[in-house]
Rosetta silent file (secondary structure, phi, psi, omega in degrees, C-alpha in Angstrom):
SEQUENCE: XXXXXXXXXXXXXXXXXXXXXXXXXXXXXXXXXXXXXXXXXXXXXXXXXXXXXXXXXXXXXXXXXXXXXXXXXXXXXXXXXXXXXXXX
SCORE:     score description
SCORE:     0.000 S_00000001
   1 L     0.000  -28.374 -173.711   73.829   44.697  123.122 S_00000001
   2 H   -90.280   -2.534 -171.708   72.922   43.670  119.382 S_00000001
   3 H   -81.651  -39.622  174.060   75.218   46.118  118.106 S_00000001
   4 H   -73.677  -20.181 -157.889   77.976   44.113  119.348 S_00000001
   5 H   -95.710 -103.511 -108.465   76.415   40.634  118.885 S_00000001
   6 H   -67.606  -42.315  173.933   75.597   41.632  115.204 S_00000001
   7 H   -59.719  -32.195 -154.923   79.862   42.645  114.435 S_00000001
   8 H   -93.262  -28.190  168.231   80.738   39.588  116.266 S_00000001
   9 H   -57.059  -43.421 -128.985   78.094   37.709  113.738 S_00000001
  10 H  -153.098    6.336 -164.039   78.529   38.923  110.726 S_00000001
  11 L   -63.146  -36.507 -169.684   81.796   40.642  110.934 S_00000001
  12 L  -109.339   56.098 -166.605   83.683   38.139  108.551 S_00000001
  13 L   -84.625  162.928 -170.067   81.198   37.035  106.129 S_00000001
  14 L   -94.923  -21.523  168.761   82.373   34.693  103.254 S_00000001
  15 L   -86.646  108.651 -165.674   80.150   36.335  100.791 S_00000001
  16 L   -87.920  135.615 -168.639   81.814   39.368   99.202 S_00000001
  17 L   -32.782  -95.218 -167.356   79.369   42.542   97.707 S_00000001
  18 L     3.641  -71.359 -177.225   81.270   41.371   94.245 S_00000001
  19 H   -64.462  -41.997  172.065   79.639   38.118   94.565 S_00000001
  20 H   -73.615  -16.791  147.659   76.267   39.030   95.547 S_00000001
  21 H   -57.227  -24.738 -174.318   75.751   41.392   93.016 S_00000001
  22 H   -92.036  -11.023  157.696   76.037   38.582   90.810 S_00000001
  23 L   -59.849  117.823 -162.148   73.195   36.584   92.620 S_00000001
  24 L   -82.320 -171.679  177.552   69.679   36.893   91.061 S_00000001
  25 H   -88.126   -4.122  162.094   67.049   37.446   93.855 S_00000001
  26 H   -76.654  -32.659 -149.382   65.786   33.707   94.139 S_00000001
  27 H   -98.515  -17.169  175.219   69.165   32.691   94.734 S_00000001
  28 H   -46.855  -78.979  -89.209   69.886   36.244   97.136 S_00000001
  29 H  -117.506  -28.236 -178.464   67.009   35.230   99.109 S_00000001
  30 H   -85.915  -15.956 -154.375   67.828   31.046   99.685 S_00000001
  31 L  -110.594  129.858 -149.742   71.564   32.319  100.638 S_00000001
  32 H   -88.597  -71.876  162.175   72.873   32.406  104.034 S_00000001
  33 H   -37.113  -35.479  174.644   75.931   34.823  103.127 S_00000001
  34 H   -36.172  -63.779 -163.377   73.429   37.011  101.377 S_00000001
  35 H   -68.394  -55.092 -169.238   71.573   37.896  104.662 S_00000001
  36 H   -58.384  -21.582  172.453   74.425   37.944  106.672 S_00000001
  37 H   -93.410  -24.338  151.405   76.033   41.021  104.496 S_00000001
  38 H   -48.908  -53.354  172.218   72.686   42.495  104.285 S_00000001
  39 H   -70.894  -10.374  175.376   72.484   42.555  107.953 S_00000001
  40 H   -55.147  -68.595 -172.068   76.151   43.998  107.858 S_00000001
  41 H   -44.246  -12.099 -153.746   75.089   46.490  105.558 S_00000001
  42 H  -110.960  -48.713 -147.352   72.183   47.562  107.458 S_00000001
  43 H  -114.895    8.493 -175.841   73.673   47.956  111.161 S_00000001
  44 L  -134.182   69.899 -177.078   77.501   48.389  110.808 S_00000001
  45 L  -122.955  160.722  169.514   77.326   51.648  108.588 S_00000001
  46 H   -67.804  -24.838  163.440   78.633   54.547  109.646 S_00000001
  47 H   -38.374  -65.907  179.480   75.347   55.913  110.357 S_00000001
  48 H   -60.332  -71.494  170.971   74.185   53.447  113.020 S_00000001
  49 H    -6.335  -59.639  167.411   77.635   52.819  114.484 S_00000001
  50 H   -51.398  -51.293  166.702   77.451   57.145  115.144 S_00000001
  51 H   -64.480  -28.936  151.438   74.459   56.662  117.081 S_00000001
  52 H   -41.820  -57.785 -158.600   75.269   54.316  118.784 S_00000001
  53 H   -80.467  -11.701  160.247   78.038   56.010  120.405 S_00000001
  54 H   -40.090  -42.285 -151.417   76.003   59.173  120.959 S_00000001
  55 H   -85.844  -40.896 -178.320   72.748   57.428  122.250 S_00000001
  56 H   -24.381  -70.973  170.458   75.115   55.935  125.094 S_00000001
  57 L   -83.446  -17.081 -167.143   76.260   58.613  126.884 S_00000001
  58 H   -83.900  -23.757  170.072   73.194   61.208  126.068 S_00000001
  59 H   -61.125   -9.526 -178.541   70.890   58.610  127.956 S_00000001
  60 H  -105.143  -40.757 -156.383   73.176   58.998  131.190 S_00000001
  61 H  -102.556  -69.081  175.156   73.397   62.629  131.035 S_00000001
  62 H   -48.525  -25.270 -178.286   69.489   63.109  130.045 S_00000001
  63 H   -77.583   -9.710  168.678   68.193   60.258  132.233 S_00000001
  64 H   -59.066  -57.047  176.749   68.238   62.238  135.852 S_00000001
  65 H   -91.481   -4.386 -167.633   65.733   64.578  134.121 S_00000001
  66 H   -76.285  -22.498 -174.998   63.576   62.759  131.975 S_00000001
  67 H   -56.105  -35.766  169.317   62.892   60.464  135.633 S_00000001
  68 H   -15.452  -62.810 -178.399   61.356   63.891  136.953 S_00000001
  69 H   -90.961  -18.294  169.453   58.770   63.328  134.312 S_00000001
  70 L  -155.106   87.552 -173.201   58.705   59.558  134.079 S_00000001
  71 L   -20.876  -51.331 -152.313   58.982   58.091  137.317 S_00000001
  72 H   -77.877    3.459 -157.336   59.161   54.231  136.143 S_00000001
  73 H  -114.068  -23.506  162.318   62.083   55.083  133.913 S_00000001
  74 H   -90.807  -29.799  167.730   64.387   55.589  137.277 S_00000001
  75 H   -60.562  -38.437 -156.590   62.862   52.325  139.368 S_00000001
  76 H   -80.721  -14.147 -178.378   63.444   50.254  136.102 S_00000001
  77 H   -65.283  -82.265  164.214   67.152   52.056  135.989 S_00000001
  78 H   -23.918  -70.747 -150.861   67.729   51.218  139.917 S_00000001
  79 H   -56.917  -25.326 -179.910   65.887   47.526  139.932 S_00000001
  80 H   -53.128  -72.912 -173.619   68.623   47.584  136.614 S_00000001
  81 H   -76.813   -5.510  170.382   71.884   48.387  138.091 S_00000001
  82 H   -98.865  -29.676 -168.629   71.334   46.446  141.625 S_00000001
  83 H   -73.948  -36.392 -175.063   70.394   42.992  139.338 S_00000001
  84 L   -98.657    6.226  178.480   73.594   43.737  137.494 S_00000001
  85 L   -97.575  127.534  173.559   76.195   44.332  139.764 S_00000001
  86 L  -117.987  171.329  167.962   77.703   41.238  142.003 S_00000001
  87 L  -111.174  127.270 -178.745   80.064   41.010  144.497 S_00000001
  88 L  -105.566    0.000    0.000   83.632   39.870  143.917 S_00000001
């Protein structure tokens, strides 16, 4: 969920790297574009983004056996998927 929240944040920031190199670290640190391209920088890399889509599906294909070994990890999966589903 924050992965999506954080592009949907921070996707269009008004501060461009150009400009924020030219920011000392008092004025980095007071500045609202600053953070927001920081926080770009740090979760919308190619890096995370990859792991993301990896972690997705290998938790669906791996979660059947890891419940074997840790029961509470398929009740909180169940009590999960009956709280989110409604009927339409």
């Amino acid at each position: 969920v924050l992965h999506p929240c954080t592009y949907l944040w921070v996707e269009k920031t008004k501060l461009k790297p150009a400009q924020a190199a030219k920011l000392t670290w008092s004025q980095a640190l007071v500045t609202r574009g600053w953070w927001e391209l920081m926080l770009s920088n740090l979760i919308l890399n190619e890096t995370v983004t990859g792991l993301m889509k990896w972690l997705g599906p290998a938790w669906f294909v791996l979660m059947p056996f890891l419940t074997l070994f840790m029961p509470y990890i398929g009740v909180n999966q169940a009590f999960m998927m009956i709280g989110s589903t409604t009927n339409r």
